[in-house]
Coordinates of C-alpha atoms and ligand atoms in Angstrom, one line a residue:
M21 CA 47.5 188.4 79.0
R22 CA 44.4 187.8 77.0
L23 CA 41.3 187.2 79.4
S24 CA 39.9 184.8 76.9
R25 CA 42.9 182.7 78.1
M26 CA 43.0 183.3 81.7
F27 CA 41.9 181.2 84.6
M28 CA 40.0 183.8 86.4
P29 CA 36.5 182.6 87.8
T30 CA 34.9 185.6 89.0
L31 CA 31.6 185.3 91.1
R32 CA 28.9 187.5 91.6
E33 CA 28.2 186.4 95.3
A34 CA 30.9 185.6 97.6
P35 CA 30.6 182.0 99.9
S36 CA 28.6 182.1 103.1
D37 CA 31.5 181.2 105.2
A38 CA 33.6 184.5 103.8
E39 CA 33.2 186.7 107.2
V40 CA 35.7 189.3 106.3
V41 CA 35.6 191.7 103.1
S42 CA 39.2 190.5 101.8
H43 CA 38.2 186.9 102.1
R44 CA 34.9 187.7 100.0
L45 CA 36.9 189.6 97.2
M46 CA 39.5 187.3 96.9
V47 CA 37.1 184.3 96.1
R48 CA 34.6 186.8 94.2
A49 CA 37.9 187.8 92.1
G50 CA 39.0 184.4 91.3
M51 CA 42.3 184.6 93.5
I52 CA 41.8 181.8 95.7
R53 CA 39.5 178.8 96.2
K54 CA 39.2 176.5 99.3
V55 CA 40.5 173.0 99.5
A56 CA 39.8 172.2 103.2
A57 CA 39.7 174.6 106.3
G58 CA 42.5 176.9 106.2
I59 CA 43.9 175.3 102.8
Y60 CA 43.4 177.0 99.6
N61 CA 44.2 176.9 96.0
I62 CA 46.1 180.0 94.9
L63 CA 45.0 180.8 91.4
P64 CA 46.7 183.1 88.7
L65 CA 45.4 186.3 89.8
G66 CA 46.0 185.5 93.3
L67 CA 49.7 184.1 92.6
K68 CA 50.5 187.2 90.8
A69 CA 49.4 189.4 94.0
H70 CA 51.5 187.0 95.8
S71 CA 54.7 187.7 93.6
R72 CA 54.2 191.5 93.8
V73 CA 55.0 191.1 97.6
E74 CA 57.6 188.8 97.3
N75 CA 59.4 190.6 94.8
I76 CA 59.4 193.6 97.2
V77 CA 60.3 191.6 100.2
R78 CA 63.4 190.1 98.0
E79 CA 64.6 193.3 96.9
E80 CA 64.7 194.9 100.5
M81 CA 66.1 191.6 102.1
N82 CA 69.0 191.4 99.7
R83 CA 69.5 195.0 100.0
A84 CA 70.3 194.3 103.6
C85 CA 72.6 191.8 102.7
A86 CA 70.4 188.7 103.6
Q87 CA 70.7 185.7 101.3
E88 CA 68.0 183.4 100.1
V89 CA 68.0 179.7 100.9
F90 CA 65.3 177.2 100.4
L91 CA 64.7 174.6 103.4
P92 CA 62.6 171.5 103.9
M93 CA 59.0 171.8 104.8
V94 CA 59.2 168.1 106.6
I95 CA 61.3 168.5 109.4
P96 CA 62.5 165.3 111.5
S97 CA 61.3 165.4 115.0
E98 CA 65.0 164.9 116.7
L99 CA 65.7 168.6 115.8
W100 CA 62.5 169.7 117.4
R101 CA 63.5 167.5 120.3
E102 CA 66.9 169.2 120.8
S103 CA 65.3 172.5 121.1
G104 CA 62.6 171.2 123.4
R105 CA 59.8 172.5 121.2
W106 CA 58.6 168.9 120.0
D107 CA 56.8 168.8 123.7
L108 CA 56.2 172.7 123.9
Y109 CA 54.5 173.5 120.7
G110 CA 51.6 171.7 121.0
K111 CA 48.5 171.0 118.6
E112 CA 49.7 173.6 116.0
L113 CA 52.6 171.5 115.2
L114 CA 51.3 168.8 112.4
R115 CA 53.2 165.5 113.3
V116 CA 53.7 163.0 110.6
K117 CA 55.4 159.5 110.3
D118 CA 57.4 158.3 107.5
R119 CA 57.1 154.6 106.1
H120 CA 59.8 153.5 109.0
N121 CA 57.7 154.8 111.4
R122 CA 60.0 157.9 112.2
D123 CA 58.6 161.1 113.5
F124 CA 58.6 164.3 111.5
C125 CA 56.7 167.5 111.6
L126 CA 55.4 170.3 108.9
G127 CA 57.5 173.2 109.4
P128 CA 55.5 176.0 111.3
T129 CA 58.8 177.9 111.6
H130 CA 62.3 177.0 110.9
E131 CA 64.9 178.1 113.8
E132 CA 65.7 174.5 114.4
V133 CA 66.5 173.5 110.7
I134 CA 68.5 176.9 110.3
T135 CA 70.3 176.3 113.4
D136 CA 71.4 172.9 112.7
L137 CA 72.4 174.3 109.1
V138 CA 74.6 176.9 110.7
R139 CA 76.2 175.0 113.6
G140 CA 77.5 172.4 110.7
E141 CA 79.3 175.1 108.9
V142 CA 80.3 178.3 111.2
R143 CA 83.5 177.7 112.8
S144 CA 84.6 181.3 113.8
Y145 CA 83.6 185.1 114.1
R146 CA 85.2 185.4 110.9
D147 CA 82.0 183.6 109.4
L148 CA 79.6 186.0 110.9
P149 CA 77.5 188.1 110.7
L150 CA 74.9 185.8 108.7
N151 CA 71.5 186.6 107.7
L152 CA 69.6 183.7 105.7
Y153 CA 66.0 183.8 104.5
Q154 CA 63.2 181.9 102.6
I155 CA 60.0 182.3 101.0
Q156 CA 58.4 179.0 101.6
T157 CA 54.9 177.0 102.5
K158 CA 54.5 176.9 106.5
F159 CA 51.8 174.5 108.2
R160 CA 50.3 175.3 111.4
D161 CA 47.3 173.4 112.4
E162 CA 45.7 176.7 113.7
I163 CA 42.9 176.0 116.0
R164 CA 40.6 178.5 114.3
P165 CA 41.7 178.9 110.6
R166 CA 39.5 181.8 109.1
F167 CA 39.3 184.8 106.9
G168 CA 40.8 183.1 103.9
L169 CA 44.6 183.6 103.7
M170 CA 44.5 185.9 106.6
R171 CA 44.7 182.7 109.2
G172 CA 45.5 179.7 107.1
R173 CA 46.6 176.5 108.3
E174 CA 49.1 176.1 105.0
F175 CA 50.3 179.6 104.1
I176 CA 53.2 181.3 102.6
M177 CA 56.0 182.9 105.1
K178 CA 59.2 184.9 104.7
D179 CA 61.1 183.6 107.2
A180 CA 64.8 185.1 108.1
Y181 CA 67.3 184.0 110.7
S182 CA 70.4 185.9 111.5
F183 CA 73.5 184.7 113.4
H184 CA 76.0 187.0 115.4
A185 CA 79.3 186.8 117.3
T186 CA 78.3 190.0 119.8
E187 CA 75.0 191.3 121.3
E188 CA 75.7 194.7 119.7
D189 CA 75.8 193.1 116.3
A190 CA 72.6 191.2 116.8
E191 CA 70.9 194.3 117.9
S192 CA 72.0 196.1 115.0
E193 CA 70.9 193.5 112.7
Y194 CA 67.4 193.8 114.6
R195 CA 67.6 197.4 114.1
G196 CA 68.4 197.0 110.6
M197 CA 65.7 194.3 109.8
Y198 CA 63.1 196.9 111.6
D199 CA 64.0 199.5 108.9
T200 CA 64.0 196.9 106.0
Y201 CA 60.5 195.9 107.3
C202 CA 59.2 199.6 107.2
R203 CA 60.5 200.0 103.7
I204 CA 58.7 196.6 102.8
F205 CA 55.4 197.6 103.9
E206 CA 55.9 201.3 102.9
R207 CA 56.7 199.9 99.3
C208 CA 53.8 197.6 99.4
G209 CA 51.6 201.0 99.9
L210 CA 50.3 199.9 103.4
E211 CA 49.1 201.7 106.3
F212 CA 51.0 200.2 109.1
R213 CA 52.5 200.7 112.4
P214 CA 55.7 198.8 114.5
V215 CA 54.4 197.7 118.1
E216 CA 56.2 196.4 121.1
A217 CA 55.1 192.6 121.0
E218 CA 55.2 189.5 123.2
T219 CA 57.5 186.8 121.9
G220 CA 55.2 183.6 122.4
T221 CA 56.5 180.3 121.5
I222 CA 59.3 181.5 119.5
G223 CA 60.9 182.8 122.6
G224 CA 63.4 185.3 122.9
S225 CA 64.3 188.6 124.6
F226 CA 62.2 191.2 122.7
S227 CA 60.2 191.6 119.6
H228 CA 58.2 194.2 117.4
E229 CA 55.2 193.4 115.3
F230 CA 54.1 195.3 112.0
M231 CA 50.6 196.0 112.5
V232 CA 48.4 197.0 109.3
L233 CA 45.7 199.3 110.9
A234 CA 42.3 197.4 110.1
D235 CA 39.0 197.2 111.9
T236 CA 38.8 193.5 111.1
G237 CA 42.1 192.9 112.6
E238 CA 42.5 190.2 115.2
D239 CA 44.9 192.1 117.2
A240 CA 44.2 195.1 119.5
I241 CA 47.2 197.6 119.6
A242 CA 47.5 200.5 122.1
T243 CA 49.1 203.9 121.1
C244 CA 50.0 206.9 123.2
D245 CA 49.6 210.0 120.6
V246 CA 51.7 212.2 123.1
C247 CA 54.8 210.0 123.3
G248 CA 54.5 207.6 120.4
Y249 CA 54.5 204.5 122.5
A250 CA 52.8 201.7 120.7
A251 CA 52.4 198.2 121.6
N252 CA 50.3 195.1 121.3
V253 CA 47.8 195.1 124.1
E254 CA 49.2 191.6 124.9
R255 CA 52.1 193.6 125.8
A256 CA 51.3 197.3 126.4
E257 CA 52.2 198.5 129.8
A258 CA 49.2 200.1 132.1
G259 CA 50.2 203.5 133.8
I260 CA 49.0 203.2 137.4
S261 CA 45.5 205.2 137.4
V262 CA 43.4 206.3 140.3
P263 CA 40.4 204.1 141.1
A264 CA 37.4 205.3 139.0
G265 CA 34.7 205.3 142.0
P266 CA 34.8 207.3 145.2
A267 CA 36.7 204.4 146.9
L268 CA 39.7 206.0 148.6
N269 CA 40.6 206.4 152.2
R270 CA 37.3 204.9 153.7
D271 CA 37.5 203.7 157.2
K272 CA 38.3 200.1 157.4
K273 CA 35.1 198.2 158.3
D274 CA 35.0 194.7 159.5
L275 CA 34.9 191.8 157.3
E276 CA 31.4 190.5 156.8
M277 CA 30.3 187.4 154.9
V278 CA 26.8 188.1 152.7
H279 CA 24.9 185.5 150.9
T280 CA 24.8 186.0 147.1
P281 CA 22.7 183.2 145.8
G282 CA 23.7 182.0 142.1
L283 CA 25.8 185.6 141.5
K284 CA 29.2 184.9 140.1
T285 CA 30.2 187.6 137.8
V286 CA 31.3 191.1 138.6
D287 CA 28.1 192.4 137.2
E288 CA 26.0 190.5 139.0
V289 CA 27.6 190.8 142.4
S290 CA 28.3 194.6 142.2
G291 CA 24.4 195.0 140.9
H292 CA 23.2 193.0 144.0
L293 CA 25.2 194.7 146.4
K294 CA 24.8 198.4 144.4
I295 CA 28.4 199.2 144.2
F296 CA 31.0 200.1 141.6
P297 CA 32.8 196.9 139.9
D298 CA 35.9 198.8 141.0
R299 CA 35.2 197.7 144.6
L300 CA 35.3 194.1 143.7
I301 CA 38.6 192.0 143.6
K302 CA 38.4 189.5 141.0
T303 CA 40.2 186.2 141.8
L304 CA 41.4 183.9 139.1
I305 CA 43.0 180.6 139.9
Y306 CA 45.5 179.8 137.3
S307 CA 47.6 176.7 136.9
T308 CA 51.2 177.1 135.6
D309 CA 53.9 174.5 134.6
R310 CA 55.1 174.9 138.2
E311 CA 52.2 175.7 140.8
N312 CA 48.7 176.8 141.1
V313 CA 48.4 180.4 141.5
V314 CA 45.8 182.9 142.8
A315 CA 45.9 186.2 140.5
L316 CA 43.9 189.2 141.6
V317 CA 42.8 192.2 139.6
R318 CA 40.2 194.9 140.2
G319 CA 36.3 194.2 139.2
D320 CA 36.5 196.6 136.3
H321 CA 39.8 195.1 134.8
E322 CA 40.7 192.1 133.0
L323 CA 43.8 190.0 133.7
N324 CA 46.4 189.8 130.8
E325 CA 47.7 186.3 130.7
A326 CA 50.8 187.6 128.8
K327 CA 51.7 189.6 131.6
L328 CA 51.0 187.0 134.4
K329 CA 53.2 184.3 132.6
R330 CA 56.1 186.7 132.5
M331 CA 55.8 188.0 136.1
L332 CA 55.6 184.3 137.2
E333 CA 58.2 183.2 134.8
A334 CA 56.4 180.4 133.6
E335 CA 56.4 178.3 130.4
W336 CA 52.8 178.4 130.3
V337 CA 49.8 179.6 132.3
G338 CA 46.0 178.7 131.9
L339 CA 42.7 178.9 134.0
A340 CA 42.6 176.1 136.4
D341 CA 39.9 173.3 135.9
E342 CA 37.2 172.9 138.6
E343 CA 38.8 170.2 140.3
T344 CA 41.8 172.6 141.0
V345 CA 39.8 175.4 142.1
R346 CA 37.9 173.4 144.6
K347 CA 41.7 172.1 145.8
V348 CA 43.2 175.4 145.9
T349 CA 39.9 177.5 147.6
G350 CA 38.1 174.8 149.1
G351 CA 34.9 176.1 147.2
P352 CA 33.5 176.2 143.7
S353 CA 34.7 178.8 141.1
G354 CA 32.8 181.8 140.7
F355 CA 33.0 182.4 144.5
S356 CA 36.8 182.5 145.0
G357 CA 38.6 184.8 146.9
P358 CA 42.0 185.5 148.6
V359 CA 41.0 185.5 152.2
G360 CA 42.3 182.7 154.3
L361 CA 44.2 181.1 151.1
K362 CA 47.5 179.5 151.4
A363 CA 48.4 179.4 147.6
R364 CA 50.9 181.8 146.2
I365 CA 48.9 185.2 145.5
V366 CA 50.0 187.7 142.9
A367 CA 48.0 191.0 142.4
D368 CA 47.8 193.7 139.8
Y369 CA 48.9 197.3 141.3
A370 CA 45.3 198.6 141.4
V371 CA 44.2 195.8 143.7
E372 CA 46.0 197.7 146.4
S373 CA 44.1 200.6 146.2
V374 CA 40.7 198.8 147.1
S375 CA 39.2 199.5 150.4
N376 CA 36.2 197.9 152.2
G377 CA 35.9 195.7 148.7
V378 CA 34.2 192.7 147.7
T379 CA 35.6 189.1 147.2
G380 CA 34.5 185.5 147.0
A381 CA 34.3 183.8 150.3
N382 CA 35.3 180.2 148.6
E383 CA 32.1 178.8 149.7
A384 CA 29.0 178.5 147.3
D385 CA 26.7 181.4 147.0
M386 CA 28.9 183.5 149.5
H387 CA 31.0 186.7 149.3
F388 CA 32.7 188.9 151.9
I389 CA 32.2 192.5 151.9
N390 CA 34.7 195.2 153.9
V391 CA 37.9 193.3 152.4
N392 CA 41.0 195.1 152.9
P393 CA 44.2 194.1 151.3
G394 CA 47.0 193.7 153.9
R395 CA 44.7 193.1 156.6
D396 CA 42.4 190.3 155.3
F397 CA 44.9 188.9 153.1
H398 CA 48.6 188.5 151.9
V399 CA 49.8 189.4 148.4
D400 CA 53.2 187.6 147.6
A401 CA 54.0 190.0 144.6
V402 CA 52.4 193.1 142.8
G403 CA 52.9 194.3 139.4
D404 CA 51.4 195.0 136.3
L405 CA 48.9 192.4 135.3
K406 CA 45.7 194.2 134.0
M407 CA 44.7 194.4 130.1
V408 CA 45.0 198.0 128.9
V409 CA 41.9 199.7 127.5
E410 CA 41.0 202.8 125.6
G411 CA 41.4 205.8 127.9
D412 CA 43.9 204.4 130.3
R413 CA 46.9 206.3 131.5
C414 CA 50.1 205.7 129.4
A415 CA 52.9 204.3 131.3
R416 CA 55.4 206.5 129.7
C417 CA 54.1 209.9 129.8
E418 CA 51.2 212.0 130.9
G419 CA 49.0 211.1 127.6
T420 CA 46.2 208.6 127.6
L421 CA 46.2 205.4 125.2
A422 CA 44.0 204.8 122.4
V423 CA 43.3 201.1 121.4
A424 CA 42.7 200.2 117.8
R425 CA 42.7 197.2 115.7
G426 CA 45.3 195.8 113.7
I427 CA 46.3 192.9 111.3
E428 CA 49.9 191.6 112.0
V429 CA 51.7 191.2 109.0
G430 CA 55.3 190.9 110.1
H431 CA 57.1 190.2 113.3
I432 CA 60.6 190.5 114.4
F433 CA 62.3 188.7 117.4
K434 CA 65.8 189.2 119.2
L435 CA 66.2 185.6 120.0
G436 CA 69.4 185.7 121.9
T437 CA 71.1 182.1 122.4
K438 CA 67.7 180.4 123.2
Y439 CA 68.5 177.9 120.2
S440 CA 71.9 177.9 120.0
E441 CA 72.5 176.9 123.5
A442 CA 69.6 174.2 123.3
M443 CA 71.2 172.8 120.1
G444 CA 75.0 173.5 120.6
A445 CA 75.3 175.9 117.9
T446 CA 78.7 177.5 118.9
F447 CA 81.4 179.8 117.2
L448 CA 85.3 180.3 118.4
D449 CA 85.5 184.3 119.2
E450 CA 88.5 186.3 118.8
R451 CA 90.4 184.9 121.7
G452 CA 89.6 181.3 120.3
K453 CA 87.0 180.8 122.9
K454 CA 83.8 178.7 122.1
Q455 CA 80.5 180.9 122.3
P456 CA 76.9 180.2 121.6
L457 CA 75.6 182.2 118.4
I458 CA 73.4 185.1 119.3
M459 CA 70.5 184.8 116.9
G460 CA 67.4 187.0 115.7
C461 CA 64.7 186.0 113.5
Y462 CA 62.3 188.0 111.3
G463 CA 59.1 186.9 109.7
I464 CA 56.4 188.2 107.0
G465 CA 53.2 186.2 106.0
I466 CA 52.9 186.8 102.3
G467 CA 49.7 185.8 102.0
R468 CA 48.2 187.7 105.0
V469 CA 50.0 190.9 103.3
V470 CA 47.9 190.1 100.3
A471 CA 44.8 189.9 102.4
A472 CA 45.3 192.8 104.7
T473 CA 46.0 195.1 101.4
I474 CA 42.7 194.3 100.4
E475 CA 41.4 194.6 103.7
Q476 CA 42.7 198.5 103.9
S477 CA 42.0 199.2 100.3
H478 CA 38.4 198.3 98.6
D479 CA 35.1 199.8 98.0
E480 CA 31.7 198.6 97.4
R481 CA 32.5 197.2 93.8
G482 CA 35.6 195.6 94.6
I483 CA 39.4 195.6 95.4
V484 CA 41.3 198.9 94.8
W485 CA 44.9 197.8 94.4
P486 CA 48.0 199.9 95.6
H487 CA 49.8 200.1 92.6
P488 CA 52.8 198.3 93.6
L489 CA 50.9 195.1 94.4
S490 CA 48.3 195.1 91.7
P491 CA 48.4 191.7 89.7
F492 CA 48.3 193.8 86.5
H493 CA 48.6 197.6 85.9
V494 CA 45.9 198.0 83.0
Y495 CA 42.8 196.5 82.0
I496 CA 41.8 197.0 78.4
V497 CA 38.0 196.8 77.4
P498 CA 37.4 196.7 73.7
V499 CA 33.6 197.1 74.0
N500 CA 32.8 194.6 71.0
V501 CA 35.7 192.2 69.9
K502 CA 33.8 191.5 66.9
D503 CA 34.4 195.2 65.6
D504 CA 37.6 195.1 63.9
R505 CA 37.9 198.8 63.9
L506 CA 37.7 199.2 67.4
F507 CA 39.3 195.7 68.5
D508 CA 42.3 196.6 66.3
V509 CA 43.0 199.7 68.0
A510 CA 42.7 197.8 71.3
E511 CA 45.3 195.1 70.3
D512 CA 47.8 197.8 69.3
I513 CA 47.4 199.7 72.7
Y514 CA 47.8 196.1 74.4
D515 CA 50.9 195.5 72.3
G516 CA 52.4 199.2 73.1
L517 CA 51.8 198.7 76.6
N518 CA 53.3 195.1 76.9
A519 CA 56.1 196.6 75.1
A520 CA 56.9 199.2 77.7
G521 CA 57.0 196.6 80.2
L522 CA 53.6 196.8 81.8
D523 CA 51.4 194.0 82.7
V524 CA 48.0 194.4 80.8
L525 CA 45.0 192.5 80.7
L526 CA 43.1 192.6 77.4
D527 CA 39.4 191.6 78.0
D528 CA 38.9 190.2 74.6
R529 CA 36.0 187.9 75.6
E530 CA 32.5 188.1 74.2
E531 CA 30.8 189.7 76.6
R532 CA 28.9 192.9 77.3
A533 CA 30.9 195.8 78.1
G534 CA 28.7 196.3 81.6
V535 CA 30.1 192.6 82.6
K536 CA 33.6 193.4 81.8
F537 CA 33.3 196.7 83.5
N538 CA 32.2 195.0 86.6
D539 CA 35.0 192.4 86.8
A540 CA 37.6 195.3 86.0
D541 CA 36.3 197.1 89.3
L542 CA 35.7 193.8 91.1
I543 CA 39.7 192.7 90.7
G544 CA 40.6 196.4 91.0
I545 CA 43.2 196.9 88.2
P546 CA 44.5 200.8 88.7
V547 CA 43.9 201.7 85.3
R548 CA 41.0 200.8 82.8
I549 CA 41.1 201.6 79.2
T550 CA 38.0 201.5 77.0
V551 CA 37.9 201.5 73.3
S552 CA 34.4 202.0 71.6
N553 CA 33.4 203.6 68.2
K554 CA 32.0 206.6 70.5
T555 CA 35.8 207.4 72.0
L556 CA 37.4 206.5 68.5
D557 CA 34.7 209.2 66.9
K558 CA 36.0 211.4 69.4
G559 CA 39.6 210.7 68.4
G560 CA 41.0 208.3 71.0
V561 CA 40.0 206.2 74.2
E562 CA 38.7 206.6 77.5
I563 CA 41.0 206.0 80.5
K564 CA 39.7 205.4 84.2
K565 CA 41.4 205.3 87.2
R566 CA 39.9 202.6 89.6
R567 CA 40.8 205.0 92.6
E568 CA 39.2 208.1 91.3
G569 CA 36.2 206.8 89.3
E570 CA 35.8 209.9 87.0
A571 CA 36.6 208.7 83.4
S572 CA 38.6 211.1 80.7
M573 CA 39.6 211.1 77.1
I574 CA 43.2 210.6 75.8
G575 CA 44.7 210.1 72.7
I576 CA 45.9 206.5 71.4
D577 CA 49.3 207.4 71.1
E578 CA 49.4 209.1 74.6
V579 CA 48.3 205.8 76.4
T580 CA 51.5 204.4 77.1
D581 CA 53.2 207.5 78.5
K582 CA 50.1 208.5 80.7
V583 CA 49.7 205.0 82.1
K584 CA 53.6 204.9 82.8
E585 CA 53.4 208.0 84.5
Y586 CA 50.4 207.2 86.6
I587 CA 51.4 203.6 87.5
D588 CA 55.0 205.0 88.7
M589 CA 53.3 207.6 90.9
A590 CA 52.2 205.4 93.6
Ligands
LIG17 P1 49.3 184.9 114.9 O1 49.5 185.7 116.4 O2 48.6 185.8 114.0 O3 49.1 183.6 115.0 P2 52.3 184.5 115.2 O4 52.8 185.4 115.7 O5 52.0 183.3 115.5 O6 51.0 185.4 114.4 P3 54.8 184.6 113.7 O7 55.2 183.0 114.3 O8 55.5 185.6 114.2 O9 53.0 184.6 113.7 O10 54.8 184.2 112.1 C1 55.3 185.4 111.3 C2 54.2 185.9 110.5 O11 53.5 184.8 109.6 C3 53.2 186.5 110.9 O12 53.5 188.1 111.5 C4 51.9 186.6 110.1 O13 52.1 187.6 109.1 C5 52.2 185.2 109.4 N1 51.4 184.2 109.8 C6 51.2 183.6 111.2 N2 50.5 182.7 111.4 C7 49.7 182.9 110.0 C8 48.6 182.0 109.6 N3 47.9 181.0 110.3 N4 48.1 182.2 108.5 C9 48.6 183.4 107.5 N5 49.8 184.1 108.0 C10 50.2 184.0 109.3
LIG18 MG1 50.2 182.4 115.5

């Protein structure tokens, strides 16, 4: 490609709304332009990077005997009503009406469409297993679209769905996809980690997320260096720990009410009473799809809503509004406590170890001191409800957990029969008996992979592409395009590299060399070849590797071999 013909509007400054480096660099490198919040034009350079990821994904999915299909983006509401998600999915689902006033949605994910397709065609176990995938535009009306392509509303996803006759087969496919995902992200040149994950609105029995390690990641992951346990903190199990303060084995004192005017938070109350926060019992009132529940965690811990949801086997959980808090406790929020409550009370393991603790007294400006679980209040269920933090004991071994940030680029789920049962997708087993299809689903955010790559691989001058994802392999800079002597050499090198099957960008613009060098660094192409009279006088051209920075001289006829060798290395 000749740069004079290329639509690559580079910028010196990034727009002010670009908070993370990948967003800034993608705009500055002319890869994307915003149309509306979370909705982008993808320009040629950006699309080439997308294609690199897509090609790797296709090769690896095909290798795993998955087959590519292309499903519609506009989906009739009837299918989503059959699965029950028309009502459950919430505002992320963009609903539209056609001219006949019929309801449709823009597909945020395609379990319903694929299950409908397969239930119409698959009859017997002989038609199974089946793994179908597509690379297609999704729409999710995200509440907080941000970070460019990282969290868009319209974005490109590879989504795959598999169908099986037996649990064993579904699990073996899940393991196969796990390996396929590892190969994909390795081939992309990413530093990543698979972690155990929550299943969210997609549902299903278990799942793993593939996390690219980066400080700007929106997810937190807990890992144990000793046993290798790794999980999203939404999911991560907490080892049972000894209370931090000197709280054990105190004599149980008498319950007492104290005045705590305007003091609501753990810090305010513990500061006022001059005690460690681990002496407090934090009392949170939750509403769920079934009932209102009182959830207790120790004052120095945070409650993990995903764990609460699982413990209660609820469809959804959310903090109760002020009116509900008053209904459940009789007092205002900020002063809730479990003493004397009739509602269902669930507690984290650590709450049981609190003695002579402090809780709200369900009355404005009042707290109880010397509260003892069991004596002063009942607990209906005890379990792991706390959000793990750095330094917590690992639940699986003697190690401690470290917490790091990550970007979720892929997600695999074992769905089981959630969709096939809801939608009547069955097959006849070997004995001729009708059974629901057992399913799995597997997603990769293509644009998010591109953004995460840049997040992980850049320097102060711009992007540093891992070779497999770079939109071009080589950037040729003739320092003066009006000088035939050196421009002819640049063109010869360009032809030679193209003939060798490399993707080459020839900067044939009438610009100063400095401008060209800056653009070459900004867009991050792995190899730069500079042709000037000075290099020709020395008998060759200059080669500079983006990753290394040092330039060196090579002979003109060595260029193709040297570049090929370097590009293939990564
Ligand atoms: P998140 O927790 O980040 O919202 P998710 O769990 O909703 O992700 P999945 O439904 O598992 O995501 O979708 C599969 C993949 O699609 C994700 O692993 C991610 O790479 C990508 N993805 C999801 N939402 C977005 C988005 N808003 N913008 C870009 N990519 C996305
Ligand atoms: Mg999401």
